[in-house]
Amino acid sequence: MDNNSEMQVDTQKIRDLINQDKSMIKLMLKVCAHCSMCAESCFLYVHSPDDPKYIPSYKMLNSVGYLYKKKGNVTWEDLERIKEIVWDNCVLCTRCYCPLGVDIPRMISLARKICRSQGVYKEYNT
Ligand code: SF4
Ligand code: SF4
């Protein structure tokens, strides 16, 4: 985003949003066994089975997981990368299934919310 490049990322705002759901995020990240059993339930992965970036857990770990690990201290480049993951690589259809109960759509949705809080989001041509 051109305007954003001259501004600072509001890391405090990101931390506040993370803290609002901290126990849920912590639990989801802890429960994920990195087994990739969720992969087959995502039609985007089924369509591109050689590309791990479509695996639901990959999307969670590299969006909310990253924001959580960095405690909100991220750059615009990080946010742009996360934007691609949570908008281009996920349509939030909520069909992904995790046998351990990890709520991937909820985590992706949270990542979108955090990106939006910084003015980073996907714009669609109508
Ligand atoms: S989200 Fe669930 S199914 Fe997917 S890798 Fe993590 S534990 Fe396995
Ligand atoms: S919500 Fe996203 S990750 Fe889950 S099945 Fe749909 S497109 Fe795939």
PDB file of N, CA and C and ligand atoms in Angstrom, residues 41-44 56 59 89-96 104-105, ligand 2:
ATOM      1  N   SER A  41      -9.048 -31.486   3.091  1.00  0.00           N
ATOM      2  CA  SER A  41     -10.376 -30.878   3.231  1.00  0.00           C
ATOM      3  C   SER A  41     -10.446 -29.481   2.611  1.00  0.00           C
ATOM      4  N   CYS A  42      -9.309 -28.988   2.124  1.00  0.00           N
ATOM      5  CA  CYS A  42      -9.298 -27.660   1.481  1.00  0.00           C
ATOM      6  C   CYS A  42      -9.260 -27.839  -0.032  1.00  0.00           C
ATOM      7  N   PHE A  43     -10.302 -27.366  -0.698  1.00  0.00           N
ATOM      8  CA  PHE A  43     -10.372 -27.567  -2.155  1.00  0.00           C
ATOM      9  C   PHE A  43      -9.224 -26.868  -2.878  1.00  0.00           C
ATOM     10  N   LEU A  44      -8.696 -25.806  -2.292  1.00  0.00           N
ATOM     11  CA  LEU A  44      -7.583 -25.105  -2.949  1.00  0.00           C
ATOM     12  C   LEU A  44      -6.329 -25.972  -2.927  1.00  0.00           C
ATOM     13  N   PRO A  56      -4.317 -25.828   5.034  1.00  0.00           N
ATOM     14  CA  PRO A  56      -4.904 -24.941   6.039  1.00  0.00           C
ATOM     15  C   PRO A  56      -3.966 -24.598   7.207  1.00  0.00           C
ATOM     16  N   LYS A  59      -1.473 -21.976   6.364  1.00  0.00           N
ATOM     17  CA  LYS A  59      -2.051 -20.627   6.327  1.00  0.00           C
ATOM     18  C   LYS A  59      -2.199 -20.066   7.741  1.00  0.00           C
ATOM     19  N   ASN A  89      -5.132 -17.109  -0.770  1.00  0.00           N
ATOM     20  CA  ASN A  89      -4.994 -18.565  -0.612  1.00  0.00           C
ATOM     21  C   ASN A  89      -6.095 -19.185   0.240  1.00  0.00           C
ATOM     22  N   CYS A  90      -7.056 -18.376   0.647  1.00  0.00           N
ATOM     23  CA  CYS A  90      -8.166 -18.897   1.470  1.00  0.00           C
ATOM     24  C   CYS A  90      -9.409 -18.086   1.176  1.00  0.00           C
ATOM     25  N   VAL A  91     -10.532 -18.772   0.947  1.00  0.00           N
ATOM     26  CA  VAL A  91     -11.782 -18.050   0.686  1.00  0.00           C
ATOM     27  C   VAL A  91     -12.709 -18.096   1.896  1.00  0.00           C
ATOM     28  N   LEU A  92     -12.198 -18.552   3.010  1.00  0.00           N
ATOM     29  CA  LEU A  92     -12.970 -18.664   4.259  1.00  0.00           C
ATOM     30  C   LEU A  92     -14.275 -19.434   4.066  1.00  0.00           C
ATOM     31  N   CYS A  93     -14.181 -20.528   3.338  1.00  0.00           N
ATOM     32  CA  CYS A  93     -15.386 -21.335   3.102  1.00  0.00           C
ATOM     33  C   CYS A  93     -15.753 -22.167   4.339  1.00  0.00           C
ATOM     34  N   THR A  94     -14.850 -22.244   5.281  1.00  0.00           N
ATOM     35  CA  THR A  94     -15.026 -22.970   6.561  1.00  0.00           C
ATOM     36  C   THR A  94     -15.157 -24.485   6.397  1.00  0.00           C
ATOM     37  N   ARG A  95     -14.687 -25.005   5.272  1.00  0.00           N
ATOM     38  CA  ARG A  95     -14.839 -26.459   5.066  1.00  0.00           C
ATOM     39  C   ARG A  95     -13.666 -27.264   5.606  1.00  0.00           C
ATOM     40  N   CYS A  96     -12.599 -26.599   6.022  1.00  0.00           N
ATOM     41  CA  CYS A  96     -11.440 -27.388   6.468  1.00  0.00           C
ATOM     42  C   CYS A  96     -11.754 -28.092   7.783  1.00  0.00           C
ATOM     43  N   ILE A 104      -9.323 -23.469  12.054  1.00  0.00           N
ATOM     44  CA  ILE A 104      -8.531 -22.713  11.077  1.00  0.00           C
ATOM     45  C   ILE A 104      -9.279 -21.464  10.579  1.00  0.00           C
ATOM     46  N   PRO A 105     -10.552 -21.595  10.149  1.00  0.00           N
ATOM     47  CA  PRO A 105     -11.241 -20.397   9.647  1.00  0.00           C
ATOM     48  C   PRO A 105     -11.275 -19.263  10.673  1.00  0.00           C
TER      49      PRO A 105
HETATM   50  S1  SF4 B   2     -11.564 -21.962   4.967  1.00  0.00           S
HETATM   51 FE1  SF4 B   2      -9.706 -21.577   3.753  1.00  0.00          FE
HETATM   52  S2  SF4 B   2      -8.271 -23.150   4.446  1.00  0.00           S
HETATM   53 FE2  SF4 B   2     -10.327 -23.803   5.077  1.00  0.00          FE
HETATM   54  S3  SF4 B   2     -11.083 -25.092   3.412  1.00  0.00           S
HETATM   55 FE3  SF4 B   2     -11.817 -23.018   2.993  1.00  0.00          FE
HETATM   56  S4  SF4 B   2     -10.259 -22.119   1.652  1.00  0.00           S
HETATM   57 FE4  SF4 B   2      -9.319 -23.929   2.615  1.00  0.00          FE
END
